[in-house]
Coordinates of C-alpha atoms in Angstrom, one line a residue:
M907 CA 16.6 7.3 2.2
G908 CA 16.8 9.9 -1.5
K909 CA 16.5 7.9 -4.7
D910 CA 19.9 7.7 -5.1
A911 CA 20.3 6.0 -1.9
K912 CA 23.2 2.7 -1.8
A913 CA 22.4 -0.3 -0.3
P914 CA 24.0 -0.6 3.0
P915 CA 27.8 -1.4 1.5
C916 CA 27.4 -4.9 3.8
R917 CA 23.5 -6.1 1.7
A918 CA 25.2 -7.6 -1.3
W919 CA 28.0 -9.5 1.2
A920 CA 25.1 -9.9 3.0
V921 CA 22.9 -11.8 1.2
A922 CA 25.1 -13.5 -0.8
V923 CA 25.8 -15.2 3.2
L924 CA 22.0 -15.8 3.0
V925 CA 21.4 -17.5 -0.4
M926 CA 24.2 -19.6 1.1
C927 CA 23.9 -20.6 4.0
A928 CA 20.0 -19.2 5.5
M929 CA 19.0 -23.4 5.3
S930 CA 21.5 -25.6 5.6
S931 CA 23.8 -25.9 9.0
A932 CA 26.9 -24.6 8.4
T933 CA 29.6 -23.3 11.6
D934 CA 30.8 -20.4 9.1
A935 CA 31.8 -17.6 12.3
R936 CA 29.6 -15.0 9.5
A937 CA 26.6 -17.9 9.6
Q938 CA 26.7 -17.5 12.9
A939 CA 25.4 -14.3 12.1
I940 CA 22.3 -15.0 10.3
E941 CA 18.6 -16.3 12.4
Q942 CA 15.9 -17.2 10.9
G943 CA 11.7 -16.6 12.4
L944 CA 8.9 -15.1 11.9
L945 CA 8.4 -10.8 11.0
H946 CA 5.9 -9.9 13.0
L947 CA 5.1 -6.1 12.3
E948 CA 3.0 -3.9 13.8
W949 CA 1.6 -0.8 13.9
G950 CA 0.5 1.5 16.8
D951 CA -2.3 4.2 16.0
P952 CA -3.6 6.5 18.3
P953 CA -6.7 8.2 18.4
P954 CA -8.0 11.6 16.3
V955 CA -8.1 15.0 18.5
A956 CA -9.5 18.9 18.7
K957 CA -8.9 20.6 15.5
G958 CA -5.1 21.9 16.4
Q959 CA -4.0 19.7 18.5
P960 CA -1.3 18.0 18.7
R961 CA -1.7 14.4 17.4
R962 CA 0.5 11.6 19.1
A963 CA 3.2 10.2 16.5
P964 CA 2.5 6.7 15.0
Q965 CA 4.9 3.4 16.5
F966 CA 6.1 1.2 14.6
N967 CA 7.4 -2.6 15.9
A968 CA 9.0 -4.6 13.9
S969 CA 10.5 -8.0 15.3
L970 CA 11.7 -12.0 14.5
L971 CA 10.6 -14.6 16.5
K972 CA 12.2 -17.9 16.2
D973 CA 11.0 -21.0 16.1
D974 CA 12.2 -21.3 20.5
G975 CA 9.8 -19.1 20.9
T976 CA 12.7 -16.3 21.2
R977 CA 11.9 -13.2 20.3
I978 CA 14.4 -10.0 18.8
R979 CA 13.3 -6.6 18.2
L980 CA 14.3 -5.3 15.3
D981 CA 15.4 -1.1 14.5
P982 CA 12.8 -0.7 11.8
A983 CA 14.7 1.8 10.7
Q984 CA 17.3 -0.5 9.8
A985 CA 14.7 -3.2 8.6
K986 CA 12.5 -1.5 6.1
L987 CA 16.5 -0.4 4.2
A988 CA 17.8 -4.1 5.1
A989 CA 14.5 -5.8 3.7
G990 CA 14.2 -3.4 0.6
D991 CA 10.3 -3.7 0.9
L992 CA 10.1 -4.5 4.4
Y993 CA 5.8 -4.7 4.4
V994 CA 5.1 -6.8 2.1
L995 CA 7.3 -9.3 4.2
A996 CA 4.8 -8.9 7.1
N997 CA 3.8 -12.6 8.6
R998 CA 6.4 -14.3 6.3
R999 CA 8.8 -16.4 7.8
V1000 CA 12.4 -15.0 6.2
A1001 CA 16.6 -15.2 7.6
V1002 CA 18.2 -12.4 8.9
A1003 CA 21.6 -11.2 8.6
F1004 CA 23.2 -9.3 10.9
A1005 CA 26.7 -7.7 12.0
P1006 CA 28.7 -10.0 13.9
A1007 CA 29.0 -9.4 17.3
G1008 CA 31.2 -6.5 17.8
R1009 CA 30.7 -4.1 14.8
V1010 CA 28.8 -2.3 16.7
M1011 CA 27.3 -0.3 19.3
S1012 CA 24.0 -0.7 20.1
S1013 CA 20.8 -1.5 21.9
M1014 CA 19.5 -3.7 19.4
P1015 CA 21.4 -6.3 16.8
A1016 CA 22.9 -3.7 12.9
I1017 CA 20.6 -6.2 9.9
E1018 CA 22.2 -5.7 6.9
A1019 CA 19.8 -8.3 4.6
I1020 CA 15.9 -9.4 5.1
V1021 CA 15.2 -11.6 2.3
P1022 CA 12.4 -13.7 2.9
V1023 CA 12.7 -18.6 3.0
D1024 CA 11.0 -19.2 0.3
R1025 CA 12.6 -16.7 -1.9
V1026 CA 16.1 -17.4 -0.2
T1027 CA 17.6 -19.2 -3.6
Q1028 CA 16.6 -16.6 -6.1
S1029 CA 18.4 -13.4 -6.6
A1030 CA 17.4 -9.7 -5.7
P1031 CA 15.1 -8.4 -8.6
A1032 CA 16.9 -7.0 -11.3
H1033 CA 17.1 -3.3 -11.8
A1034 CA 14.4 -2.8 -13.7
A1035 CA 12.4 1.5 -13.2
N1036 CA 8.9 -1.0 -11.9
A1037 CA 10.6 -3.2 -10.2
R1038 CA 8.2 -1.3 -7.1
V1039 CA 5.1 -2.5 -8.5
M1040 CA 6.3 -5.5 -8.5
A1041 CA 6.1 -6.1 -4.6
A1042 CA 2.8 -8.0 -3.9
A1043 CA 1.8 -9.7 -0.6
P1044 CA -1.0 -11.9 -2.2
I1045 CA -4.2 -11.7 0.0
S1046 CA -7.0 -13.6 -1.7
G1047 CA -10.5 -16.4 -1.6
T1048 CA -12.0 -16.7 2.1
T1049 CA -10.2 -14.8 4.8
R1050 CA -12.1 -16.2 7.7
W1051 CA -12.0 -12.8 11.7
V1052 CA -12.7 -14.0 15.0
T1053 CA -13.9 -11.5 17.7
L1054 CA -12.3 -12.0 21.4
M1055 CA -14.3 -9.3 23.3
C1056 CA -11.8 -10.3 26.5
K1057 CA -12.7 -7.5 30.0
F1058 CA -9.3 -6.4 32.0
S1059 CA -9.9 -8.5 35.6
D1060 CA -10.6 -5.1 37.5
L1061 CA -12.6 -3.3 34.9
A1062 CA -16.3 -4.6 34.4
D1063 CA -17.8 -2.2 31.0
E1064 CA -19.0 -3.8 28.4
Q1065 CA -19.1 -1.1 26.0
K1066 CA -21.2 -3.5 22.9
D1067 CA -22.6 -6.4 22.9
L1068 CA -22.1 -9.6 21.5
A1069 CA -24.2 -9.1 18.8
F1070 CA -22.9 -5.2 17.7
F1071 CA -19.6 -7.4 16.8
Q1072 CA -21.1 -10.2 14.9
S1073 CA -22.8 -7.9 12.9
Q1074 CA -20.0 -6.0 12.4
Y1075 CA -18.8 -8.9 9.6
G1076 CA -22.6 -9.0 8.1
E1077 CA -22.4 -7.7 4.2
G1078 CA -24.8 -5.3 3.8
V1079 CA -24.3 -1.9 3.4
G1080 CA -21.4 -0.5 5.7
Q1081 CA -20.8 -3.7 7.5
L1082 CA -16.6 -5.1 7.4
G1083 CA -18.2 -8.0 4.7
H1084 CA -19.6 -5.9 3.0
Y1085 CA -16.9 -3.6 3.5
W1086 CA -13.8 -5.4 2.6
R1087 CA -15.5 -7.2 -1.0
E1088 CA -16.2 -4.4 -2.6
V1089 CA -12.1 -2.4 -2.0
S1090 CA -10.9 -5.7 -3.0
Y1091 CA -12.9 -6.3 -6.3
N1092 CA -14.6 -9.4 -4.6
K1093 CA -10.8 -10.6 -4.4
I1094 CA -12.3 -11.3 -0.4
N1095 CA -14.6 -12.2 1.0
L1096 CA -15.3 -12.5 5.6
T1097 CA -17.9 -15.0 5.2
G1098 CA -17.7 -18.3 8.6
S1099 CA -15.7 -14.9 10.2
T1100 CA -17.6 -14.8 14.4
A1101 CA -17.7 -12.9 17.5
H1102 CA -17.3 -14.1 21.1
G1103 CA -17.2 -12.7 25.2
W1104 CA -17.1 -10.7 27.0
Y1105 CA -14.1 -12.8 28.7
T1106 CA -12.6 -11.9 32.0
L1107 CA -8.5 -11.6 31.8
P1108 CA -6.4 -13.4 34.3
S1109 CA -5.1 -9.4 35.5
P1110 CA -5.7 -6.5 35.5
R1111 CA -5.2 -3.6 32.6
S1112 CA -2.1 -2.6 35.6
T1113 CA -0.1 -6.3 35.2
Y1114 CA -0.9 -5.1 30.6
V1115 CA -0.2 -1.7 30.3
T1116 CA 2.8 -0.5 32.2
T1117 CA 5.1 3.0 32.3
V1118 CA 8.1 3.0 31.1
D1119 CA 9.9 7.0 30.7
G1120 CA 7.3 8.3 31.4
K1121 CA 4.8 6.8 29.3
D1122 CA 2.1 4.0 28.9
K1123 CA 3.5 1.1 27.4
A1124 CA 1.0 -2.0 26.1
D1125 CA 2.5 -6.4 26.6
L1126 CA 1.0 -6.9 22.8
N1127 CA 2.4 -10.0 23.4
K1128 CA 0.6 -10.6 26.7
L1129 CA -2.9 -9.4 26.1
F1130 CA -2.8 -11.5 22.5
A1131 CA -1.9 -14.6 24.8
D1132 CA -4.5 -14.4 28.1
C1133 CA -7.6 -12.9 25.8
A1134 CA -7.0 -16.2 22.7
S1135 CA -6.7 -18.2 26.5
A1136 CA -9.2 -16.5 27.6
A1137 CA -11.5 -17.9 24.9
P1138 CA -13.7 -21.5 25.8
D1139 CA -12.2 -24.8 23.4
T1140 CA -15.8 -25.1 21.8
V1141 CA -14.7 -21.1 20.4
D1142 CA -12.0 -22.1 17.1
L1143 CA -8.9 -20.1 16.9
T1144 CA -6.8 -22.4 15.0
A1145 CA -9.1 -22.2 11.5
P1146 CA -9.4 -17.9 11.2
V1147 CA -6.9 -15.8 9.2
G1148 CA -6.5 -13.2 12.1
I1149 CA -8.4 -12.4 15.2
N1150 CA -9.7 -8.7 16.5
M1151 CA -9.2 -8.3 19.7
M1152 CA -11.9 -5.4 21.9
F1153 CA -11.2 -4.8 24.8
N1154 CA -13.5 -2.5 27.6
G1155 CA -10.3 -0.3 28.7
N1156 CA -7.8 1.8 26.8
L1157 CA -4.5 0.3 26.0
D1158 CA -1.7 3.3 25.9
G1159 CA -3.8 5.5 23.8
Y1160 CA -3.0 3.5 21.0
A1161 CA -5.4 1.0 19.1
W1162 CA -2.3 -1.7 17.1
G1163 CA -2.7 -4.7 14.1
G1164 CA -0.4 -6.8 12.7
Q1165 CA 0.5 -10.4 14.4
S1166 CA 1.5 -12.6 17.1
C1167 CA 2.4 -15.8 18.4
A1168 CA 1.4 -16.5 21.4
T1169 CA 1.0 -20.6 23.3
V1170 CA -3.2 -20.9 23.8
R1171 CA -4.3 -24.6 24.2
G1172 CA -1.2 -26.3 24.7
A1173 CA -0.1 -24.7 20.9
R1174 CA 2.0 -22.1 19.5
L1175 CA -0.7 -19.3 17.5
C1176 CA 0.1 -17.4 14.6
K1177 CA -2.6 -15.1 13.6
R1178 CA -2.6 -11.4 11.5
V1179 CA -4.2 -9.6 15.0
T1180 CA -5.8 -6.2 16.0
W1181 CA -6.1 -4.7 19.5
N1182 CA -8.6 -2.2 19.8
P1183 CA -9.7 -0.2 22.7
P1184 CA -13.6 1.2 22.8
W1185 CA -12.4 4.4 20.5
S1186 CA -11.6 2.0 17.7
F1187 CA -14.1 -0.5 17.6
G1188 CA -17.2 1.8 18.1
N1189 CA -16.0 2.9 14.2
L1190 CA -15.8 1.0 11.4
A1191 CA -12.5 3.0 10.4
P1192 CA -10.6 2.7 12.9
L1193 CA -10.9 -0.9 12.9
A1194 CA -10.6 -1.5 9.0
H1195 CA -8.0 -0.4 9.8
E1196 CA -5.7 -1.9 11.1
M1197 CA -7.5 -5.3 9.9
G1198 CA -6.0 -3.5 6.7
H1199 CA -2.4 -4.0 9.0
G1200 CA -3.0 -7.2 9.9
Y1201 CA -2.9 -8.3 6.3
G1202 CA 0.1 -6.9 6.0
L1203 CA -0.9 -3.1 4.8
P1204 CA 2.0 0.1 5.7
H1205 CA 0.7 3.9 6.5
S1206 CA 0.1 5.4 3.1
D1207 CA 1.3 9.4 3.4
N1208 CA 0.9 13.4 1.6
S1209 CA 4.2 15.3 0.5
D1210 CA 4.1 17.8 3.0
G1211 CA 7.3 16.0 5.0
D1212 CA 6.4 16.6 8.5
D1213 CA 6.3 13.0 10.3
D1214 CA 2.7 13.2 10.6
T1215 CA 1.5 9.9 8.9
Y1216 CA -2.4 10.5 9.0
D1217 CA -2.9 13.2 6.5
N1218 CA -3.9 11.1 3.1
P1219 CA -7.8 11.6 2.8
W1220 CA -7.3 9.4 0.0
D1221 CA -6.5 5.7 1.8
V1222 CA -8.0 4.6 4.9
M1223 CA -4.9 3.0 5.8
S1224 CA -3.4 6.6 6.5
D1225 CA -6.8 9.3 7.7
S1226 CA -9.5 7.3 8.8
W1227 CA -11.8 10.8 10.5
S1228 CA -11.6 13.3 7.9
N1229 CA -13.3 12.6 4.5
A1230 CA -15.2 10.1 5.8
V1231 CA -19.0 9.6 5.8
G1232 CA -20.8 8.6 8.9
D1233 CA -23.2 5.1 10.0
T1234 CA -26.0 5.5 12.8
T1235 CA -24.7 1.9 13.7
Y1236 CA -21.1 2.2 13.3
G1237 CA -19.6 5.5 13.5
T1238 CA -17.3 7.1 11.0
R1239 CA -16.5 3.5 8.0
P1240 CA -13.6 3.7 6.5
K1241 CA -13.1 4.5 3.4
H1242 CA -11.5 2.8 0.7
I1243 CA -7.1 1.8 0.6
N1244 CA -5.3 3.4 -3.0
I1245 CA -5.0 2.1 -6.3
F1246 CA -1.0 0.7 -5.2
Q1247 CA -2.3 -1.4 -1.5
R1248 CA -5.1 -2.8 -3.7
H1249 CA -1.9 -3.4 -5.5
R1250 CA 0.1 -4.9 -2.4
L1251 CA -2.4 -7.5 -1.8
S1252 CA -3.1 -8.7 -5.5
W1253 CA -6.3 -7.0 -6.1
V1254 CA -5.8 -5.1 -9.2
D1255 CA -6.1 -7.4 -12.0
A1256 CA -3.2 -7.2 -15.3
P1257 CA -5.0 -6.1 -17.7
R1258 CA -6.7 -3.1 -15.3
Q1259 CA -2.5 -1.7 -15.5
Q1260 CA -0.4 0.0 -17.3
I1261 CA 3.0 0.7 -16.8
V1262 CA 4.3 2.8 -19.0
A1263 CA 8.3 2.8 -18.7
L1264 CA 11.4 5.0 -18.6
A1265 CA 12.3 5.3 -22.2
D1266 CA 8.9 4.8 -23.7
R1267 CA 8.7 8.6 -26.0
T1268 CA 4.8 6.9 -27.0
T1269 CA 2.3 9.7 -27.1
R1270 CA -1.5 7.9 -26.0
D1271 CA -4.5 8.9 -24.5
I1272 CA -5.4 6.1 -21.4
T1273 CA -8.5 6.0 -20.1
L1274 CA -8.3 6.2 -16.3
D1275 CA -11.9 4.8 -15.7
Y1276 CA -12.6 4.9 -11.2
A1277 CA -11.2 3.3 -9.1
H1278 CA -14.0 1.8 -7.0
L1279 CA -15.5 0.4 -10.4
A1280 CA -15.3 -3.2 -9.7
G1281 CA -16.3 -3.8 -13.4
S1282 CA -14.0 -2.4 -15.3
T1283 CA -12.3 -3.3 -19.0
N1284 CA -10.2 -0.3 -18.3
V1285 CA -7.2 0.6 -16.6
Q1286 CA -7.3 1.9 -13.1
M1287 CA -3.4 1.9 -11.9
L1288 CA -1.3 4.2 -14.2
V1289 CA 2.6 3.6 -13.3
L1290 CA 5.2 6.6 -15.0
S1291 CA 8.4 4.4 -14.7
M1292 CA 11.5 6.3 -13.3
S1293 CA 15.3 5.8 -13.6
P1294 CA 16.6 2.6 -11.9
Q1295 CA 18.2 3.3 -8.8
A1296 CA 22.0 0.9 -8.4
D1297 CA 19.5 -1.3 -4.8
P1298 CA 16.1 -1.9 -7.3
Y1299 CA 14.3 -1.0 -4.2
A1300 CA 15.3 2.8 -4.0
T1301 CA 13.6 3.3 -7.2
V1302 CA 10.6 5.9 -7.2
V1303 CA 7.9 4.8 -9.6
Y1304 CA 4.9 7.1 -9.9
T1305 CA 0.8 5.1 -10.1
L1306 CA -2.0 7.2 -11.6
E1307 CA -6.3 6.3 -10.6
A1308 CA -9.1 8.9 -10.4
R1309 CA -11.7 8.4 -7.5
K1310 CA -15.1 9.9 -7.5
R1311 CA -16.6 12.0 -4.6
E1312 CA -19.7 9.0 -4.4
G1313 CA -21.0 6.1 -2.4
T1314 CA -21.4 3.7 0.2
Y1315 CA -17.9 5.1 1.9
E1316 CA -16.3 7.3 -1.1
G1317 CA -19.2 9.3 -0.6
N1318 CA -17.6 12.4 1.5
L1319 CA -13.9 12.5 -0.3
A1320 CA -13.0 16.4 -1.6
G1321 CA -13.6 16.2 -5.4
N1322 CA -13.3 13.9 -7.6
A1323 CA -10.0 13.5 -9.3
V1324 CA -7.2 11.8 -10.6
I1325 CA -4.9 11.5 -7.5
I1326 CA -0.7 10.8 -7.7
H1327 CA 1.0 9.4 -5.7
K1328 CA 5.3 9.1 -4.6
V1329 CA 6.1 5.9 -4.4
E1330 CA 9.3 4.8 -2.6
R1331 CA 11.5 2.5 -0.4
S1332 CA 9.2 -0.6 1.3
G1333 CA 5.6 0.6 -0.8
T1334 CA 4.6 3.6 1.2
A1335 CA 2.4 6.2 -1.2
Y1336 CA 2.8 9.9 -0.8
S1337 CA -0.2 12.1 -2.6
I1338 CA 1.5 14.5 -4.6
D1339 CA 0.1 18.5 -3.8
A1340 CA 0.6 20.9 -5.8
D1341 CA 0.2 23.9 -4.0
V1342 CA 3.3 25.4 -2.2
P1343 CA 4.0 25.3 0.1
P1344 CA 1.7 22.0 0.1
A1345 CA -0.9 21.3 2.2
N1346 CA -1.2 19.4 5.9
R1347 CA -4.0 17.0 4.4
S1348 CA -4.2 16.7 0.4
N1349 CA -8.1 16.7 0.7
N1350 CA -7.4 20.4 -1.0
E1351 CA -7.6 21.5 -4.8
G1352 CA -3.5 21.2 -5.5
S1353 CA -4.0 17.5 -4.3
M1354 CA -6.7 17.2 -7.2
F1355 CA -5.5 17.4 -10.9
K1356 CA -8.9 17.6 -12.7
V1357 CA -9.1 18.4 -15.9
G1358 CA -7.1 21.3 -18.2
E1359 CA -4.0 20.0 -16.0
R1360 CA -0.9 18.4 -15.9
W1361 CA 1.7 17.5 -14.3
M1362 CA 4.9 16.7 -14.7
T1363 CA 7.9 14.1 -13.3
P1364 CA 10.7 14.9 -11.6
E1365 CA 12.8 13.9 -14.5
A1366 CA 10.8 15.4 -16.8
S1367 CA 10.2 12.0 -18.4
H1368 CA 6.7 11.6 -18.5
L1369 CA 4.0 14.3 -19.1
V1370 CA 0.1 13.9 -17.8
T1371 CA -2.5 16.0 -19.3
V1372 CA -5.9 15.7 -18.1
K1373 CA -7.1 16.4 -21.1
A1374 CA -11.8 14.4 -20.9
Q1375 CA -13.4 14.0 -18.0
T1376 CA -15.6 10.4 -18.6
A1377 CA -19.1 9.2 -17.0
T1378 CA -16.4 7.4 -16.1
G1379 CA -13.2 8.2 -14.8
F1380 CA -10.6 10.6 -17.0
V1381 CA -8.9 10.6 -20.4
L1382 CA -5.4 11.6 -19.3
T1383 CA -2.6 12.1 -22.5
V1384 CA 0.9 10.5 -21.3
G1385 CA 3.9 11.4 -23.9
P1386 CA 7.2 12.8 -23.3
A1387 CA 7.7 16.3 -21.9
R1388 CA 8.2 19.0 -24.2
V1389 CA 12.2 21.0 -24.7
M1390 CA 12.9 23.4 -22.1
S1391 CA 11.9 25.8 -24.8
T1392 CA 8.5 25.0 -25.5
P1393 CA 5.8 26.4 -24.5
L1394 CA 2.9 25.0 -22.8
P1395 CA -0.8 25.6 -25.0
P1396 CA -3.5 28.1 -23.7
R1397 CA -5.2 27.1 -20.1
L1398 CA -8.0 25.1 -20.3
K1399 CA -8.7 25.1 -17.2
P1400 CA -11.8 27.7 -16.0
D1401 CA -10.3 31.1 -15.5
A1402 CA -12.4 30.5 -12.0
V1403 CA -10.4 28.5 -10.7
A1404 CA -6.9 29.7 -10.1
P1405 CA -3.9 28.2 -11.7
S1406 CA -0.7 27.3 -9.9
S1407 CA 2.5 26.3 -10.9
L1408 CA 5.0 24.5 -8.6
A1409 CA 8.2 22.5 -8.0
L1410 CA 6.6 20.3 -5.0
P1411 CA 9.4 18.4 -2.6
A1412 CA 8.0 15.6 -2.2
A1413 CA 8.4 13.8 1.2
Q1414 CA 9.9 11.0 1.8
P1415 CA 11.1 8.9 5.5
A1416 CA 14.8 8.7 6.2
S1417 CA 16.2 5.8 8.3
G1418 CA 15.8 7.6 12.0
G1419 CA 12.9 9.0 11.6
A1420 CA 15.5 11.5 9.7
R1421 CA 13.2 13.2 6.1
E1422 CA 15.3 14.5 3.0
R1423 CA 13.5 16.8 0.1
T1424 CA 13.7 14.8 -3.0
P1425 CA 13.7 16.6 -6.6
A1426 CA 11.0 18.7 -6.8
V1427 CA 7.1 17.4 -8.2
T1428 CA 5.6 19.7 -10.6
R1429 CA 2.3 20.5 -11.4
C1430 CA 1.6 22.4 -14.5
V1431 CA -1.5 24.3 -15.7
A1432 CA -1.9 25.9 -19.0
G1433 CA -1.5 29.0 -19.0
G1434 CA -0.3 29.8 -15.0
M1435 CA 3.3 28.9 -15.8
R1436 CA 5.7 31.1 -13.9
S1437 CA 9.0 29.4 -15.8
P1438 CA 9.8 28.2 -18.5
A1439 CA 7.5 23.9 -18.4
I1440 CA 10.2 21.8 -18.1
A1441 CA 13.0 23.4 -16.2
C1442 CA 10.4 24.0 -12.8
A1443 CA 10.7 20.1 -12.8
I1444 CA 13.3 19.0 -13.1
R1445 CA 15.4 21.9 -10.5
E1446 CA 16.8 20.7 -7.4
R1447 CA 15.5 21.9 -3.9

């Protein structure tokens, strides 16, 4: 879907039906197409590969778990479109409107709308340009996790001992307790998290990992049910918010994160869950990545337009491995998550956010502090609003943050710079790359905006200049773009750094897994322009 995409034709009807009927026992034929339950999302992530080798494509499952325990598989592409922001609804009770029987022929029912039950009587948000940035799924306070170490009945290996898994939750530098406090600005902690096992599963690996269409497929629900049930009654599984499961053998070639439910000890157990093979739990970065999925975070991406979502090293929810800090005990450490991901979980306080409206014609200087600074009193999340769309969830915004190569987790970043992300439908954040063509991995100069460089939004509504670097970040000049006949002033960037001028086709996922190109995005380095300052920013690709 491009940014001008419209909502599905029946979406307005479906939302109206949900508002009227989702909480009632109406017997209208259309109401019978509405189901309620828990929305479960599961992300599958492959291990890293050697340079030049192809990486497996990510996996993504969406399903509705009904109150009677039955599960309805949802087509992910349809679900993303029908929900507007699907990821913010992870692990929440929702109402799903399906197309009336016989309307479509498909292995999965066609979806017309998905709305949270706790807000089903509220109308869709107004067509505000900042509608995207208002979506959030708060996570705060003590988020206790339990690690369960489970062995397949036919595998004896125990790659790590109990002490190792318990220490992963520690508050020392490079441990999960310390990491999540830092990345959340102390909004969450893992106090009370514990590890238990090893426990032997009742069946061999072949019971849980079968071959479907020539590919391994892990039964995530059975793995969760049997691993949780293997723990003795002395292990509290109800109080923790999540369960990290560690398996002593490979699964289906992926580590997984998301949510799951099972009958355990005679009762229904629903938790945030991760499924980790040895290559995952041996490194803290992929484990933190899967826990991020457990918290409801989606992948981030870059803007090269390919199908690889693991090519944005500014976010552990994309590229966990590149530009990361190593640890002798816990392997690759996790980097931070981008500022929009932090906002999604309500970790960025309001005084540290600033939204520049589409119609704002004021030119101002904004001090943008480094995103990792917990005690900042300046802006750390700058949002540039774009034109509102008929479907508010199709509205695009750009977020700007400052990153610095320093610290326990950020010490190997590509550099100190302003990083720009385009946030599109379903909340996926794409790092903007000014190189032509964009790099395969966004740890290049084109992805880092530094002093003397300018960048313009596709609609030529906002012009951003990186004016100066400070001890705690950067000063940006933000205002309306100049008229087309006015050239930019002389280049401020040192001659040693090659200027660039380009129109970048930023990528966006479309239904069915295809991508389409959106209006060009331009980074203008003063003095290096090959075309008029505004014209290059607004032409279509």
